[in-house]
C-alpha positions as a Markdown table, in Angstrom:
| # | Residue | x | y | z |
|---|---|---|---|---|
| 1 | Leu | 0.0 | 0.0 | 0.0 |
| 2 | Phe | 1.5 | 3.3 | -1.0 |
| 3 | Arg | 0.3 | 6.6 | 0.5 |
| 4 | Leu | 1.0 | 9.8 | -1.3 |
| 5 | Ser | 0.3 | 13.2 | 0.4 |
| 6 | Arg | -1.8 | 15.7 | -1.6 |
| 7 | Leu | -1.6 | 19.4 | -1.3 |
| 8 | Asn | -5.1 | 19.7 | 0.1 |
| 9 | Asn | -4.2 | 17.5 | 3.1 |
| 10 | Ala | -6.2 | 14.6 | 1.8 |
| 11 | Ser | -4.5 | 11.3 | 1.3 |
| 12 | Leu | -4.2 | 9.3 | -1.9 |
| 13 | Phe | -3.9 | 5.5 | -1.5 |
| 14 | Gln | -2.7 | 3.3 | -4.3 |
| 15 | Asn | -2.3 | -0.5 | -4.0 |
| 16 | Trp | 0.3 | -2.5 | -5.8 |
| 17 | Asp | -1.7 | -4.9 | -8.0 |
| 18 | Cys | 0.0 | -8.2 | -8.9 |
| 19 | Asp | -2.2 | -8.7 | -12.0 |
| 20 | Ile | -1.3 | -5.2 | -13.2 |
| 21 | Glu | 2.4 | -6.1 | -12.5 |
| 22 | Asn | 2.1 | -9.2 | -14.7 |
| 23 | Asn | 0.5 | -7.2 | -17.5 |
| 24 | Ala | 3.3 | -4.7 | -17.2 |
| 25 | Phe | 5.9 | -7.4 | -17.3 |
| 26 | Leu | 4.4 | -9.0 | -20.4 |
| 27 | Ser | 4.0 | -5.6 | -22.1 |
| 28 | Thr | 7.4 | -4.0 | -21.2 |
| 29 | Cys | 9.3 | -4.6 | -24.4 |
| 30 | Asp | 6.4 | -5.1 | -26.8 |
| 31 | Thr | 3.0 | -3.6 | -26.1 |
| 32 | Asn | 1.5 | -5.5 | -29.0 |
| 33 | Thr | 2.2 | -8.9 | -27.4 |
| 34 | Val | -0.2 | -8.3 | -24.5 |
| 35 | Gln | -2.5 | -5.4 | -25.0 |
| 36 | Ile | -2.5 | -2.8 | -22.2 |
| 37 | Pro | -6.2 | -2.4 | -21.2 |
| 38 | Gln | -7.7 | 0.7 | -22.7 |
| 39 | Ala | -8.9 | 1.8 | -19.3 |
| 40 | Tyr | -5.3 | 2.0 | -18.0 |
| 41 | Ala | -2.8 | 4.8 | -18.0 |
| 42 | Ala | 0.9 | 4.0 | -18.6 |
| 43 | Asn | 4.3 | 5.5 | -18.1 |
| 44 | Ser | 7.4 | 4.1 | -19.7 |
| 45 | Gly | 11.0 | 5.0 | -19.7 |
| 46 | Thr | 14.2 | 3.6 | -21.1 |
| 47 | Phe | 17.6 | 3.5 | -19.5 |
| 48 | Lys | 21.1 | 2.3 | -20.2 |
| 49 | Ile | 21.9 | -0.8 | -18.2 |
| 50 | Lys | 24.9 | 0.1 | -16.1 |
| 51 | Gly | 27.0 | -1.9 | -13.6 |
| 52 | Asp | 25.6 | -5.1 | -12.1 |
| 53 | Lys | 22.6 | -6.2 | -14.2 |
| 54 | Cys | 21.1 | -7.9 | -11.2 |
| 55 | Lys | 21.1 | -4.6 | -9.2 |
| 56 | Ile | 18.8 | -2.7 | -11.4 |
| 57 | Glu | 17.4 | -0.4 | -8.7 |
| 58 | Asp | 19.6 | 2.6 | -9.4 |
| 59 | Asn | 18.5 | 2.5 | -13.1 |
| 60 | Thr | 14.8 | 2.2 | -12.4 |
| 61 | Met | 14.9 | 4.7 | -9.5 |
| 62 | Ala | 16.5 | 7.3 | -11.8 |
| 63 | Val | 13.5 | 6.9 | -14.2 |
| 64 | Leu | 11.0 | 7.2 | -11.4 |
| 65 | Lys | 12.9 | 10.3 | -9.9 |
| 66 | Lys | 12.8 | 11.9 | -13.4 |
| 67 | Trp | 9.0 | 11.5 | -13.4 |
| 68 | Tyr | 8.6 | 12.7 | -9.8 |
| 69 | Asp | 10.8 | 15.8 | -10.5 |
| 70 | Gln | 8.3 | 17.0 | -13.1 |
| 71 | Ala | 6.3 | 18.3 | -10.1 |
| 72 | Thr | 8.8 | 21.1 | -9.8 |
| 73 | Ala | 9.7 | 21.5 | -13.5 |
| 74 | Val | 7.2 | 24.2 | -14.0 |
| 75 | Asp | 6.7 | 27.4 | -12.0 |
| 76 | Leu | 3.2 | 27.0 | -10.5 |
| 77 | Ser | 3.3 | 30.3 | -8.6 |
| 78 | Ala | 1.4 | 32.2 | -11.4 |
| 79 | Gly | -1.2 | 29.5 | -11.6 |
| 80 | Ala | -1.4 | 25.9 | -10.7 |
| 81 | Val | -2.3 | 24.4 | -14.1 |
| 82 | Tyr | -1.2 | 21.0 | -15.4 |
| 83 | Asp | 1.3 | 21.2 | -18.2 |
| 84 | Glu | 1.1 | 17.9 | -20.2 |
| 85 | Gln | 4.4 | 18.6 | -22.1 |
| 86 | Asn | 6.4 | 18.9 | -18.9 |
| 87 | Gln | 4.4 | 17.0 | -16.3 |
| 88 | Lys | 2.8 | 14.1 | -18.1 |
| 89 | Glu | 4.3 | 11.2 | -16.2 |
| 90 | Phe | 4.0 | 13.0 | -12.8 |
| 91 | Gly | 0.3 | 13.7 | -13.5 |
| 92 | Ile | -0.4 | 10.0 | -14.3 |
| 93 | Met | 1.5 | 9.0 | -11.1 |
| 94 | Val | -0.6 | 11.1 | -8.8 |
| 95 | Phe | -4.0 | 10.9 | -10.4 |
| 96 | Gly | -6.5 | 10.7 | -7.6 |
| 97 | Glu | -8.8 | 8.2 | -9.1 |
| 98 | Thr | -6.1 | 5.6 | -9.5 |
| 99 | Thr | -6.4 | 2.9 | -6.9 |
| 100 | Gly | -4.2 | 0.2 | -8.3 |
| 101 | Phe | -0.8 | 0.2 | -10.1 |
| 102 | Ala | 2.4 | -1.7 | -10.7 |
| 103 | Cys | 5.7 | -1.4 | -12.5 |
| 104 | Ser | 7.9 | -3.9 | -14.2 |
| 105 | Tyr | 11.2 | -3.7 | -16.0 |
| 106 | Ser | 12.9 | -5.8 | -18.7 |
| 107 | Lys | 16.0 | -5.7 | -20.9 |
| 108 | Cys | 14.8 | -4.7 | -24.3 |
| 109 | Gly | 17.6 | -5.0 | -26.8 |
| 110 | Ser | 20.6 | -3.4 | -25.3 |
| 111 | Asp | 18.6 | -1.0 | -23.0 |
| 112 | Gly | 16.4 | -1.5 | -20.1 |
| 113 | Lys | 12.7 | -0.4 | -20.0 |
| 114 | Leu | 10.5 | 0.5 | -17.1 |
| 115 | Leu | 6.8 | 0.3 | -17.6 |
| 116 | Cys | 4.3 | 1.4 | -14.9 |
| 117 | Leu | 0.5 | 0.8 | -15.4 |
| 118 | Tyr | -2.3 | 2.5 | -13.5 |
| 119 | Asn | -5.8 | 1.2 | -13.4 |
| 120 | Lys | -7.5 | 4.5 | -14.4 |
| 121 | Gln | -7.0 | 6.6 | -17.4 |
| 122 | Phe | -5.5 | 9.9 | -16.5 |
| 123 | Val | -7.6 | 13.1 | -16.8 |
| 124 | Ala | -5.8 | 16.4 | -16.6 |
| 125 | Phe | -6.5 | 18.5 | -13.6 |
| 126 | Ser | -5.3 | 21.7 | -12.0 |
| 127 | Phe | -2.8 | 21.6 | -9.1 |
| 128 | Val | -4.6 | 23.3 | -6.3 |
| 129 | Gln | -2.4 | 24.7 | -3.6 |
| 130 | Lys | -3.7 | 25.6 | -0.2 |
| 131 | Ser | -1.9 | 27.5 | 2.5 |
| 132 | Cys | -0.9 | 25.8 | 5.7 |
| 133 | Thr | -3.6 | 27.6 | 7.7 |
| 134 | Glu | -6.5 | 26.2 | 5.6 |
């Protein structure tokens, strides 16, 4: 169970789903082999496999961090509006209606690929920021 804090002090809970993980694993290198359900959202990223191929954590965490860092990629002080070009993966990661997700990685050719699936299609939203006193 993963708990993400939201700006409005509500909590967002997402459960790791083993069925979604299996689908992600089967779809990592070729999304045509096993179709990703149309109701799902997906994030994918490639990375160079460095060092010990059995210790893939650094490579996959770098991809996840890149997606997470999109939260601060755009100055939201003038207006908290979602920017698909610069915040797409982050938006999918924190979409409030998502309750189940999973990620998997595989070696695809000479590179690695991380695929994360989410059980709800992402719908763009505005980032609403509240002060600490609200």
